[in-house]
Short mmCIF file of C-alpha atoms and ligand atoms in Angstrom, two decimals:
data_model
loop_
_atom_site.label_atom_id
_atom_site.label_comp_id
_atom_site.label_asym_id
_atom_site.label_seq_id
_atom_site.Cartn_x
_atom_site.Cartn_y
_atom_site.Cartn_z
CA MET A 3 3.67 24.55 2.76
CA SER A 4 0.10 24.64 1.41
CA HIS A 5 -3.66 24.66 2.24
CA ALA A 6 -5.72 21.58 1.25
CA ALA A 7 -9.12 22.23 1.55
CA GLY A 8 -8.41 23.97 4.78
CA THR A 9 -6.45 21.85 6.06
CA ARG A 10 -2.28 23.22 6.63
CA VAL A 11 0.03 20.29 5.14
CA GLU A 12 2.94 19.65 5.11
CA LEU A 13 4.84 19.61 1.82
CA PRO A 14 8.38 17.77 1.04
CA ARG A 15 11.18 19.38 -0.34
CA ALA A 16 10.09 19.42 -4.25
CA ASP A 17 13.50 18.27 -5.73
CA GLN A 18 15.56 15.36 -6.87
CA PHE A 19 16.82 13.48 -3.94
CA ILE A 20 19.90 11.96 -5.63
CA ASP A 21 23.00 10.30 -3.98
CA GLY A 22 21.80 10.78 -1.02
CA ARG A 23 21.72 14.90 -1.27
CA TRP A 24 19.11 17.24 -2.90
CA ARG A 25 19.81 18.85 -5.75
CA GLU A 26 17.64 21.34 -7.98
CA SER A 27 16.46 20.17 -11.47
CA ASN A 28 15.18 22.56 -13.31
CA GLY A 29 15.31 21.29 -16.94
CA GLY A 30 12.59 18.85 -16.78
CA GLU A 31 8.96 19.91 -17.44
CA PRO A 32 6.94 21.30 -14.22
CA GLU A 33 4.17 20.06 -13.36
CA THR A 34 1.36 22.14 -10.71
CA VAL A 35 0.06 19.19 -8.80
CA LEU A 36 -3.32 19.83 -7.61
CA ASP A 37 -6.08 19.06 -4.18
CA PRO A 38 -8.65 16.79 -6.37
CA ALA A 39 -11.12 17.57 -4.11
CA THR A 40 -11.00 21.58 -4.73
CA GLY A 41 -8.80 21.71 -7.83
CA GLN A 42 -6.28 24.18 -6.06
CA PRO A 43 -3.21 24.33 -6.18
CA LEU A 44 -0.92 22.34 -3.54
CA GLY A 45 1.90 22.97 -4.85
CA THR A 46 5.01 23.16 -8.59
CA VAL A 47 7.28 20.08 -9.07
CA PRO A 48 9.72 20.61 -11.20
CA GLY A 49 10.77 17.99 -13.28
CA ALA A 50 14.03 15.50 -13.45
CA ASP A 51 16.14 16.98 -16.40
CA PRO A 52 18.33 14.72 -18.75
CA SER A 53 21.26 15.36 -15.68
CA ALA A 54 19.68 14.67 -13.62
CA VAL A 55 19.05 11.10 -14.74
CA ASP A 56 22.28 10.49 -15.53
CA ALA A 57 22.98 11.54 -11.73
CA ALA A 58 20.75 9.19 -10.36
CA LEU A 59 21.93 6.18 -11.96
CA THR A 60 25.26 6.85 -11.55
CA ALA A 61 24.73 7.37 -7.75
CA ALA A 62 22.73 4.44 -8.26
CA ARG A 63 25.42 2.12 -10.15
CA ARG A 64 28.46 3.21 -7.88
CA ALA A 65 26.51 2.37 -4.85
CA ALA A 66 25.21 -1.21 -6.27
CA ALA A 67 29.21 -1.71 -7.65
CA THR A 68 30.60 -0.55 -4.02
CA GLY A 69 29.12 -3.23 -1.97
CA THR A 70 27.37 -0.68 0.82
CA TRP A 71 24.37 -2.41 0.04
CA ALA A 72 24.52 -5.40 -2.21
CA GLY A 73 27.37 -6.12 -0.55
CA ALA A 74 25.87 -5.38 3.33
CA THR A 75 24.48 -8.60 5.15
CA PRO A 76 21.04 -9.43 5.25
CA ARG A 77 21.10 -8.32 8.31
CA ALA A 78 22.09 -4.23 7.69
CA ARG A 79 19.76 -4.05 5.33
CA SER A 80 17.21 -5.65 7.56
CA GLU A 81 18.83 -3.23 10.26
CA ALA A 82 18.30 0.01 7.82
CA LEU A 83 14.35 -0.28 6.68
CA TYR A 84 13.84 -0.78 9.72
CA ARG A 85 15.36 2.12 10.81
CA LEU A 86 13.35 3.74 7.49
CA HIS A 87 10.42 2.02 8.60
CA GLY A 88 10.09 3.34 11.92
CA VAL A 89 11.04 7.26 10.57
CA LEU A 90 7.86 6.79 8.83
CA THR A 91 5.92 5.47 11.34
CA GLY A 92 7.07 8.36 13.28
CA MET A 93 5.60 10.92 10.94
CA SER A 94 2.46 8.73 9.79
CA GLU A 95 0.42 11.87 10.23
CA ARG A 96 2.12 13.96 8.23
CA LEU A 97 2.05 11.22 5.50
CA LEU A 98 -1.68 10.62 5.98
CA ASP A 99 -2.09 15.10 4.92
CA VAL A 100 -0.06 14.71 2.10
CA VAL A 101 -1.62 11.50 0.44
CA VAL A 102 -5.08 13.12 1.02
CA ALA A 103 -3.90 15.92 -0.35
CA GLU A 104 -2.36 15.10 -3.54
CA THR A 105 -4.92 11.66 -3.93
CA GLY A 106 -8.25 13.15 -2.81
CA CYS A 107 -8.83 9.47 -1.02
CA PRO A 108 -11.01 9.44 2.04
CA LEU A 109 -9.49 10.18 5.02
CA ARG A 110 -10.43 6.40 6.43
CA LEU A 111 -9.44 4.63 3.52
CA SER A 112 -6.51 6.47 3.27
CA LYS A 113 -5.61 5.90 6.56
CA GLY A 114 -6.33 2.16 5.98
CA GLN A 115 -5.38 1.78 2.77
CA GLN A 116 -3.29 4.38 2.02
CA VAL A 117 -1.03 4.97 4.83
CA GLY A 118 -1.20 2.38 7.23
CA LEU A 119 -1.14 -0.83 4.86
CA ALA A 120 2.32 0.77 3.31
CA LEU A 121 3.57 1.03 6.60
CA ARG A 122 3.15 -2.61 7.08
CA HIS A 123 4.32 -3.47 4.09
CA LEU A 124 7.69 -1.62 4.85
CA GLU A 125 8.18 -3.48 8.01
CA HIS A 126 7.33 -6.74 6.08
CA TRP A 127 10.09 -6.13 3.58
CA ALA A 128 12.86 -5.22 6.42
CA GLU A 129 11.87 -8.59 8.16
CA ALA A 130 12.45 -10.61 3.96
CA ALA A 131 15.34 -8.67 4.31
CA ARG A 132 17.52 -11.14 6.65
CA ARG A 133 16.75 -13.83 4.01
CA PRO A 134 20.12 -16.32 3.86
CA GLU A 135 21.44 -15.62 0.20
CA LEU A 136 22.80 -19.06 0.37
CA THR A 137 20.97 -22.53 -0.12
CA ALA A 138 22.80 -25.88 -1.07
CA ARG A 139 21.33 -28.48 -2.63
CA PRO A 140 23.11 -31.87 -1.29
CA PRO A 141 26.29 -33.18 -1.93
CA VAL A 142 26.10 -36.48 -4.39
CA VAL A 143 28.71 -39.09 -4.66
CA THR A 144 29.73 -40.12 -8.30
CA PRO A 145 31.72 -43.37 -9.35
CA ARG A 146 34.61 -42.67 -11.24
CA PRO A 147 36.51 -45.81 -13.26
CA GLY A 148 38.49 -48.11 -11.63
CA GLY A 149 36.67 -47.89 -7.98
CA ALA A 150 37.44 -44.21 -6.91
CA ALA A 151 34.37 -41.53 -6.68
CA THR A 152 34.00 -38.10 -6.51
CA LEU A 153 31.67 -35.72 -3.77
CA GLY A 154 30.33 -32.79 -5.71
CA GLY A 155 27.53 -30.08 -4.16
CA TRP A 156 26.32 -27.27 -4.81
CA ALA A 157 25.42 -23.81 -3.51
CA VAL A 158 22.51 -21.31 -4.65
CA ARG A 159 23.40 -17.75 -4.15
CA ARG A 160 20.43 -15.03 -4.56
CA GLU A 161 21.54 -12.25 -5.91
CA PRO A 162 20.76 -8.59 -5.97
CA TYR A 163 19.72 -7.60 -10.22
CA GLY A 164 21.79 -3.87 -9.62
CA VAL A 165 20.03 -1.14 -10.30
CA VAL A 166 16.41 -1.21 -10.59
CA ALA A 167 14.34 1.45 -12.26
CA ALA A 168 10.57 1.65 -10.22
CA ILE A 169 7.69 3.59 -11.89
CA THR A 170 4.72 4.04 -10.52
CA PRO A 171 1.32 5.26 -10.84
CA TYR A 172 -1.46 8.12 -8.88
CA ASN A 173 -3.82 6.00 -7.21
CA PHE A 174 -1.84 4.44 -4.52
CA PRO A 175 1.30 6.57 -4.38
CA LEU A 176 2.80 5.66 -1.08
CA LEU A 177 2.12 1.84 -1.09
CA GLU A 178 2.84 1.52 -4.95
CA ASN A 179 5.94 3.08 -4.11
CA VAL A 180 6.78 0.93 -1.16
CA MET A 181 5.52 -2.22 -2.92
CA LYS A 182 8.28 -1.81 -5.46
CA LEU A 183 11.56 -0.36 -3.17
CA GLY A 184 10.49 -2.51 0.07
CA PRO A 185 11.41 -5.92 -2.02
CA ALA A 186 14.46 -4.36 -4.39
CA LEU A 187 16.07 -2.69 -1.57
CA ALA A 188 15.20 -6.02 0.75
CA ALA A 189 17.19 -7.98 -2.03
CA GLY A 190 20.39 -6.33 -2.50
CA ASN A 191 19.28 -3.86 -4.79
CA THR A 192 19.58 0.20 -5.10
CA VAL A 193 16.69 1.57 -6.65
CA VAL A 194 15.68 5.02 -8.99
CA LEU A 195 11.73 5.67 -8.21
CA LYS A 196 10.05 7.97 -10.98
CA PRO A 197 6.24 8.67 -9.39
CA SER A 198 3.43 9.91 -10.73
CA PRO A 199 3.61 13.46 -11.84
CA LEU A 200 0.20 13.77 -10.31
CA THR A 201 1.22 12.18 -6.94
CA PRO A 202 4.64 12.69 -6.25
CA TYR A 203 4.53 14.60 -2.84
CA SER A 204 4.68 10.92 -0.68
CA ALA A 205 7.45 9.51 -3.39
CA LEU A 206 9.30 13.12 -1.90
CA LEU A 207 8.40 12.25 1.55
CA LEU A 208 10.07 8.54 1.30
CA ALA A 209 13.49 10.31 -0.12
CA GLU A 210 12.92 12.89 3.50
CA ALA A 211 12.38 9.68 5.40
CA ALA A 212 15.42 7.96 3.72
CA GLU A 213 17.94 10.80 4.35
CA PHE A 214 16.65 10.75 7.93
CA ALA A 215 16.71 7.09 8.55
CA ASP A 216 20.52 7.39 7.51
CA LEU A 217 20.43 4.78 4.23
CA PRO A 218 23.39 4.99 2.61
CA ALA A 219 23.96 7.80 -0.21
CA GLY A 220 22.76 5.89 -3.79
CA VAL A 221 20.75 3.43 -1.94
CA LEU A 222 16.95 4.83 -3.51
CA ASN A 223 16.77 8.08 -5.33
CA VAL A 224 14.04 9.83 -6.23
CA LEU A 225 13.38 11.07 -9.17
CA THR A 226 10.57 14.05 -10.05
CA GLY A 227 8.67 14.20 -13.80
CA GLY A 228 6.46 12.39 -16.23
CA ALA A 229 6.61 10.17 -19.85
CA PRO A 230 9.99 11.89 -20.20
CA VAL A 231 11.74 11.17 -17.19
CA GLY A 232 9.69 7.05 -17.11
CA ALA A 233 11.09 6.19 -21.07
CA ALA A 234 15.13 7.73 -20.02
CA LEU A 235 15.04 5.54 -16.96
CA THR A 236 13.67 2.09 -19.50
CA THR A 237 15.77 2.97 -22.39
CA ASP A 238 19.66 3.67 -20.19
CA PRO A 239 22.03 0.38 -19.93
CA ARG A 240 22.36 1.25 -16.26
CA VAL A 241 19.89 0.09 -15.09
CA ASP A 242 19.15 -4.08 -14.35
CA LEU A 243 15.23 -4.35 -14.18
CA VAL A 244 12.55 -2.23 -14.63
CA SER A 245 9.52 -2.41 -11.83
CA PHE A 246 6.70 -0.83 -12.99
CA THR A 247 2.93 -0.21 -12.10
CA GLY A 248 0.58 1.45 -14.39
CA SER A 249 -1.84 1.10 -17.38
CA ASP A 250 -0.90 -1.47 -19.99
CA THR A 251 -1.06 1.06 -22.27
CA VAL A 252 3.03 2.44 -21.38
CA GLY A 253 3.28 -1.26 -20.01
CA ALA A 254 3.84 -2.19 -22.81
CA ARG A 255 5.85 0.31 -24.79
CA ILE A 256 8.56 0.08 -21.67
CA LEU A 257 8.49 -3.69 -22.36
CA ALA A 258 9.32 -2.71 -26.17
CA ALA A 259 11.69 0.01 -24.48
CA ALA A 260 12.89 -2.63 -22.36
CA ALA A 261 13.67 -5.39 -25.29
CA PRO A 262 16.84 -4.50 -26.94
CA ARG A 263 18.93 -4.48 -24.41
CA VAL A 264 16.98 -8.29 -23.12
CA THR A 265 16.21 -6.46 -19.57
CA LYS A 266 14.15 -7.69 -17.00
CA VAL A 267 10.59 -6.18 -17.00
CA LEU A 268 7.76 -6.87 -14.24
CA LEU A 269 5.35 -5.13 -14.83
CA GLU A 270 1.49 -3.90 -12.48
CA LEU A 271 -1.10 -3.07 -15.44
CA GLY A 272 -5.01 -2.66 -15.53
CA GLY A 273 -7.75 -4.39 -15.27
CA LYS A 274 -11.70 -5.04 -15.94
CA SER A 275 -12.13 -7.06 -13.10
CA ALA A 276 -15.67 -9.59 -12.76
CA LEU A 277 -18.04 -9.53 -9.69
CA VAL A 278 -19.90 -13.32 -10.18
CA VAL A 279 -22.47 -13.30 -8.23
CA CYS A 280 -24.24 -16.68 -8.17
CA ALA A 281 -28.25 -17.39 -7.00
CA ASP A 282 -27.62 -18.53 -3.65
CA ALA A 283 -25.52 -15.63 -2.49
CA ASP A 284 -26.57 -13.44 0.79
CA LEU A 285 -27.45 -10.32 -2.27
CA ALA A 286 -27.66 -8.25 1.26
CA LEU A 287 -23.65 -8.92 1.31
CA ALA A 288 -23.30 -8.85 -2.56
CA ALA A 289 -25.25 -6.01 -3.43
CA ARG A 290 -22.29 -4.43 -0.10
CA ILE A 291 -19.54 -6.01 -2.00
CA GLY A 292 -20.76 -4.43 -5.64
CA ALA A 293 -20.78 -0.98 -4.26
CA GLN A 294 -17.67 -0.89 -2.52
CA ASN A 295 -16.40 -2.36 -5.77
CA VAL A 296 -17.61 0.94 -7.41
CA THR A 297 -17.05 3.18 -5.02
CA THR A 298 -13.49 2.73 -3.18
CA HIS A 299 -11.42 5.32 -4.12
CA ALA A 300 -13.87 6.62 -6.95
CA GLY A 301 -12.97 3.33 -8.57
CA GLN A 302 -9.26 4.32 -9.19
CA GLY A 303 -8.49 0.92 -8.00
CA CYS A 304 -6.38 -1.44 -9.83
CA VAL A 305 -8.69 -5.21 -8.62
CA LEU A 306 -12.06 -3.35 -8.46
CA ALA A 307 -15.14 -5.15 -10.31
CA THR A 308 -16.57 -3.38 -12.79
CA ARG A 309 -18.04 -6.06 -14.71
CA HIS A 310 -21.28 -7.25 -12.55
CA VAL A 311 -21.82 -11.07 -13.69
CA VAL A 312 -25.21 -12.12 -11.56
CA GLN A 313 -27.41 -14.88 -11.92
CA HIS A 314 -30.79 -13.99 -13.86
CA SER A 315 -32.93 -15.07 -11.07
CA VAL A 316 -31.82 -13.03 -8.81
CA ARG A 317 -30.25 -10.38 -10.86
CA ASP A 318 -33.33 -7.70 -10.91
CA GLU A 319 -33.54 -8.22 -6.90
CA TYR A 320 -29.56 -7.38 -7.40
CA GLN A 321 -30.36 -4.55 -9.25
CA GLU A 322 -32.37 -3.18 -7.16
CA ARG A 323 -30.17 -3.21 -4.40
CA LEU A 324 -27.33 -1.76 -5.61
CA ARG A 325 -29.16 1.08 -6.75
CA ALA A 326 -30.27 2.01 -3.17
CA ALA A 327 -26.74 1.17 -2.06
CA LEU A 328 -25.70 3.53 -4.60
CA GLY A 329 -28.16 6.51 -4.70
CA GLY A 330 -27.59 7.44 -1.47
CA VAL A 331 -23.66 7.58 -2.06
CA ARG A 332 -22.33 11.71 -0.95
CA LEU A 333 -19.59 13.32 -3.28
CA GLY A 334 -17.61 15.22 -0.29
CA LEU A 335 -14.56 16.71 0.70
CA PRO A 336 -11.76 13.68 1.71
CA ARG A 337 -11.72 14.73 5.81
CA ASP A 338 -15.10 15.28 5.55
CA PRO A 339 -16.89 12.04 8.32
CA GLY A 340 -20.48 11.98 5.70
CA THR A 341 -18.28 11.36 2.28
CA GLY A 342 -19.27 8.71 1.21
CA MET A 343 -17.06 8.58 -2.02
CA GLY A 344 -13.99 11.35 -3.37
CA PRO A 345 -12.16 12.63 -6.64
CA LEU A 346 -10.79 11.72 -9.45
CA ILE A 347 -7.50 12.75 -9.63
CA ARG A 348 -8.21 15.34 -12.52
CA ALA A 349 -10.81 16.78 -15.15
CA ALA A 350 -10.00 14.96 -17.91
CA ALA A 351 -10.31 11.71 -15.84
CA VAL A 352 -14.07 12.87 -15.38
CA ASP A 353 -13.89 13.81 -19.56
CA ARG A 354 -12.66 10.13 -19.88
CA VAL A 355 -15.01 9.24 -17.41
CA ASP A 356 -18.62 10.52 -18.84
CA GLY A 357 -17.05 10.00 -22.42
CA HIS A 358 -17.82 6.20 -22.00
CA VAL A 359 -20.87 6.56 -19.83
CA ARG A 360 -22.24 9.18 -23.01
CA THR A 361 -21.09 6.48 -25.94
CA ALA A 362 -22.47 3.77 -24.56
CA VAL A 363 -26.17 5.17 -23.11
CA ARG A 364 -25.95 6.93 -26.83
CA ALA A 365 -25.85 3.23 -27.54
CA GLY A 366 -29.18 1.85 -25.67
CA ALA A 367 -27.20 1.22 -22.93
CA THR A 368 -29.92 1.86 -19.25
CA VAL A 369 -28.51 4.12 -16.45
CA LEU A 370 -29.81 2.02 -13.68
CA THR A 371 -27.51 5.29 -11.48
CA GLY A 372 -25.06 8.11 -11.94
CA GLY A 373 -24.89 7.94 -14.91
CA ALA A 374 -24.04 12.12 -16.16
CA ARG A 375 -21.72 14.58 -13.50
CA PRO A 376 -22.91 15.82 -10.71
CA ALA A 377 -25.45 19.02 -10.61
CA PRO A 378 -24.04 22.39 -8.95
CA GLY A 379 -24.34 21.62 -5.62
CA THR A 380 -24.07 18.11 -5.25
CA ALA A 381 -20.58 17.67 -5.07
CA PRO A 382 -17.33 20.49 -3.68
CA ALA A 383 -17.23 23.02 -5.80
CA GLY A 384 -13.89 23.15 -8.31
CA GLY A 385 -13.25 19.21 -7.14
CA PHE A 386 -12.94 16.10 -10.13
CA TYR A 387 -16.40 14.50 -8.96
CA TYR A 388 -18.35 11.61 -10.97
CA PRO A 389 -21.24 9.77 -9.27
CA PRO A 390 -21.22 6.02 -8.74
CA THR A 391 -22.60 5.18 -12.31
CA VAL A 392 -23.87 1.20 -12.86
CA LEU A 393 -25.19 -0.22 -16.50
CA THR A 394 -27.74 -2.52 -17.71
CA ASP A 395 -29.24 -3.59 -21.12
CA LEU A 396 -25.72 -4.06 -22.30
CA ASP A 397 -23.71 -7.64 -23.41
CA ASN A 398 -19.69 -7.88 -22.12
CA THR A 399 -18.98 -7.41 -26.13
CA TRP A 400 -19.45 -3.53 -25.48
CA ALA A 401 -16.39 -1.11 -24.68
CA VAL A 402 -17.83 -0.16 -21.67
CA ALA A 403 -17.62 -3.72 -20.60
CA ARG A 404 -13.99 -4.08 -22.29
CA GLU A 405 -12.17 -0.96 -21.55
CA GLU A 406 -10.51 -0.24 -17.97
CA ILE A 407 -12.29 3.02 -17.29
CA PHE A 408 -10.65 3.68 -13.75
CA GLY A 409 -13.49 5.72 -12.55
CA PRO A 410 -16.60 4.74 -10.41
CA VAL A 411 -18.56 3.06 -13.31
CA ALA A 412 -20.01 -0.63 -13.50
CA VAL A 413 -22.27 -2.61 -16.14
CA VAL A 414 -24.18 -5.24 -14.56
CA LEU A 415 -24.04 -8.69 -16.86
CA GLY A 416 -26.64 -11.72 -17.02
CA PHE A 417 -25.54 -15.23 -17.06
CA ASP A 418 -27.49 -18.47 -16.22
CA THR A 419 -25.22 -21.52 -15.86
CA GLU A 420 -21.90 -21.39 -14.57
CA ASP A 421 -19.93 -21.87 -17.46
CA GLU A 422 -21.70 -19.00 -19.16
CA ALA A 423 -20.32 -17.03 -15.98
CA VAL A 424 -17.04 -18.52 -16.68
CA ALA A 425 -16.49 -17.78 -19.98
CA ILE A 426 -18.55 -13.77 -19.29
CA ALA A 427 -15.71 -12.59 -17.13
CA ASN A 428 -12.66 -14.64 -18.62
CA ASP A 429 -13.51 -12.80 -22.45
CA SER A 430 -11.60 -9.66 -21.43
CA ALA A 431 -8.26 -8.66 -22.77
CA TYR A 432 -7.00 -8.40 -18.62
CA GLY A 433 -6.59 -10.95 -15.97
CA LEU A 434 -6.00 -8.88 -12.45
CA ALA A 435 -8.87 -9.91 -9.74
CA GLY A 436 -12.09 -11.88 -10.32
CA HIS A 437 -14.59 -11.83 -7.09
CA VAL A 438 -17.18 -14.20 -7.15
CA VAL A 439 -20.40 -14.24 -4.05
CA SER A 440 -21.82 -17.77 -3.23
CA ALA A 441 -23.33 -19.11 -0.41
CA ASP A 442 -21.86 -22.41 -0.96
CA PRO A 443 -17.87 -22.12 0.15
CA GLY A 444 -16.68 -25.04 -2.16
CA ARG A 445 -18.24 -23.67 -5.50
CA ALA A 446 -16.91 -20.30 -5.07
CA PHE A 447 -13.49 -22.14 -5.15
CA GLU A 448 -14.21 -23.70 -7.63
CA LEU A 449 -15.58 -20.88 -9.55
CA ALA A 450 -12.37 -19.15 -8.34
CA CYS A 451 -9.67 -22.24 -10.17
CA ARG A 452 -11.64 -21.22 -13.85
CA LEU A 453 -11.54 -17.66 -13.38
CA ARG A 454 -8.22 -16.45 -15.19
CA THR A 455 -6.93 -13.99 -13.00
CA GLY A 456 -4.16 -13.44 -10.45
CA THR A 457 -6.59 -13.07 -7.28
CA VAL A 458 -10.09 -14.17 -6.78
CA ASP A 459 -12.00 -12.61 -3.80
CA ILE A 460 -14.26 -15.06 -1.84
CA ASN A 461 -17.68 -13.54 -0.57
CA GLY A 462 -15.34 -10.41 -0.21
CA GLY A 463 -12.33 -11.67 0.96
CA PRO A 464 -10.06 -10.29 3.49
CA GLY A 465 -10.32 -6.40 2.36
CA TYR A 466 -6.48 -5.85 1.69
CA THR A 467 -3.62 -6.64 -0.17
CA ASN A 468 -1.37 -8.97 2.14
CA PRO A 469 3.02 -8.34 1.63
CA ASP A 470 2.71 -12.30 2.26
CA VAL A 471 0.74 -12.91 -0.75
CA PRO A 472 1.25 -12.56 -4.79
CA PHE A 473 -0.13 -10.29 -6.16
CA GLY A 474 -0.05 -9.77 -9.90
CA GLY A 475 -1.98 -10.25 -13.19
CA TYR A 476 -1.98 -13.10 -16.42
CA ARG A 477 -2.99 -11.32 -19.78
CA ARG A 478 -2.55 -7.73 -20.05
CA SER A 479 -3.27 -6.90 -16.15
CA GLY A 480 1.21 -8.03 -16.82
CA LEU A 481 4.30 -9.63 -16.39
CA GLY A 482 5.71 -11.47 -12.85
CA ARG A 483 4.54 -10.95 -9.66
CA GLU A 484 4.30 -8.18 -6.54
CA ASN A 485 4.36 -9.54 -2.92
CA GLY A 486 5.89 -13.01 -0.84
CA THR A 487 8.66 -14.84 -1.37
CA GLU A 488 8.00 -15.35 -4.84
CA GLY A 489 8.11 -11.09 -5.00
CA LEU A 490 11.28 -10.47 -3.06
CA ASP A 491 12.23 -13.65 -5.46
CA GLU A 492 11.35 -11.00 -8.82
CA TYR A 493 14.17 -8.81 -7.28
CA THR A 494 17.16 -11.14 -7.16
CA GLN A 495 19.03 -13.43 -10.11
CA LEU A 496 20.18 -17.12 -8.74
CA LYS A 497 24.19 -18.16 -9.28
CA THR A 498 24.78 -22.02 -8.58
CA ILE A 499 28.14 -22.56 -7.61
CA LYS A 500 28.98 -25.77 -8.27
CA TYR A 501 31.98 -27.49 -6.18
CA HIS A 502 34.05 -30.15 -6.56
CA ALA A 503 34.49 -31.36 -2.32
CA GLY A 504 37.70 -34.50 -3.88
P1 NAD B 24 -0.06 5.52 -16.25
O1 NAD B 24 0.36 4.22 -17.05
O2 NAD B 24 -0.43 6.75 -17.41
O3 NAD B 24 1.31 6.31 -15.60
C1 NAD B 24 1.83 5.27 -15.00
C2 NAD B 24 3.47 5.58 -14.59
O4 NAD B 24 4.43 5.38 -16.14
C3 NAD B 24 3.64 6.88 -14.43
O5 NAD B 24 4.67 7.20 -12.97
C4 NAD B 24 3.80 7.98 -15.55
O6 NAD B 24 4.65 8.90 -15.37
C5 NAD B 24 4.96 6.80 -16.47
N1 NAD B 24 5.27 7.37 -18.04
C6 NAD B 24 4.17 7.10 -18.24
N2 NAD B 24 4.53 7.30 -19.78
C7 NAD B 24 5.54 6.53 -19.67
C8 NAD B 24 6.45 5.78 -21.11
N3 NAD B 24 6.80 6.40 -21.94
N4 NAD B 24 7.52 5.26 -19.82
C9 NAD B 24 7.82 5.16 -18.58
N5 NAD B 24 7.58 6.05 -17.91
C10 NAD B 24 6.33 6.08 -18.47
O7 NAD B 24 -1.04 4.91 -15.19
P2 NAD B 24 -1.84 6.05 -13.90
O8 NAD B 24 -3.09 6.53 -14.57
O9 NAD B 24 -0.79 7.04 -13.87
O10 NAD B 24 -2.22 4.85 -13.19
C11 NAD B 24 -3.42 4.20 -13.30
C12 NAD B 24 -3.32 2.70 -14.06
O11 NAD B 24 -2.47 2.18 -13.21
C13 NAD B 24 -4.68 1.97 -14.51
O12 NAD B 24 -4.14 1.20 -15.71
C14 NAD B 24 -4.58 0.96 -13.23
O13 NAD B 24 -4.89 0.04 -13.61
C15 NAD B 24 -2.63 0.53 -13.13
N6 NAD B 24 -2.34 0.09 -11.87
C16 NAD B 24 -2.23 -1.12 -11.96
C17 NAD B 24 -1.69 -1.57 -10.52
C18 NAD B 24 -1.43 -3.15 -10.41
O14 NAD B 24 -0.43 -3.58 -9.11
N7 NAD B 24 -1.75 -4.21 -10.99
C19 NAD B 24 -2.03 -0.38 -9.10
C20 NAD B 24 -1.98 0.59 -9.78
C21 NAD B 24 -2.45 0.86 -10.50
#
């Protein structure tokens, strides 16, 4: 139990969940988990030591080999995932308390995008688990010399990889965890999940729920800890697939670590996405979308637009509207209904954001709004806050326009022609998301087709990550896709069985 910003939070057990049981492991590096809104400790979580990592992989391997999961019928796996979904739904108030406490993400956003959406994704995977394993190609008759003929055919079987190591970041911990274990388990794999050490509690709640839902032992294992635990999972030969969401720096390291064994790696990495605002756009809408992209979870979202690429003829008006929208945003506690924006995850994140802003300002950028740590009394004491910040009078070559800042900071860049807008948007090491605002849907669609990114939102898009639709990035934003049948396919091997029927 812990007090987080005045709310009593029932934290889960802080141990390793291995082979269906809780196990103490105090040899790894412990982490004091903080409430980012107040800077107060929520609790201490031990790191898994090498023997715990070994035990989790042994359990996952055995569960993958014995057929209790991979060999179960799709229907049985679906029923088990529905049970897990049912248990979690019954715990949703507690899930919300825990996620709000460990992320500092404002209550309304947490309810919808952190918890509600995670439950919706899990339900999707419970249903998707019913997908038949076998599909057939039509048999073919092949003439043989002498007038005889052969009847032959093909069956294509989807098989699980085996053991999936799932490594996740801190910003949407429950959703990111579910987006990995949902398709991995639905496809018949077993999972060792290692959440971010900054937000481990929602993964531990998943373990608690797996215990209540009677998931077979070893099917879902949860290890706590940081980089050493993650690194151990990416180099162990018992792991068949590494599914990672996080920064491109760590993603590249994981790809290299997995290369010697040619282990499959799925990577969902960072972004530096562009919001293209055309001159014909409804500027009130454009500024609302622009402001949302700066303030949502204090800019700690991989798909958020941090480069606002605006047609010159409307640039002044867009900037004025954006400044007005962001100037009134209140920094506050996540449970305060008047809060416009919550905290960053840790003091180091505030330092990183402030460092980027200072460097750009020293180099001549103009601050449209924000631009410095909050003055005393304008944000909750002890929390890790930084105001929404927009910089102008710079170009796309500046570090602040190229590097992922992962905080509430955006730059405004101008363009004259659509070709120029496309060139600026695509001139990035990343390629996760894009956004277009225009009154002409056909023009917006054509622009969307030209952006080299995994998703593009037109006029704000539907506003959430649909589990039925592929999600992922180009270039340094990742490898592979999550969600949709394409996301499920990533967790399956295809085997073609060729038969002779006479
Ligand atoms: P991070 O890369 O620092 O850490 C992610 C995870 O990797 C953590 O669990 C961490 O303990 C682990 N890790 C660190 N070093 C490791 C190593 N050498 N081997 C194995 N595991 C290791 O990311 P973060 O700061 O937690 O999250 C923010 C980043 O995540 C941003 O770059 C953001 O864009 C990205 N992100 C991407 C998506 C997406 O779907 N594309 C979604 C959310 C966040």
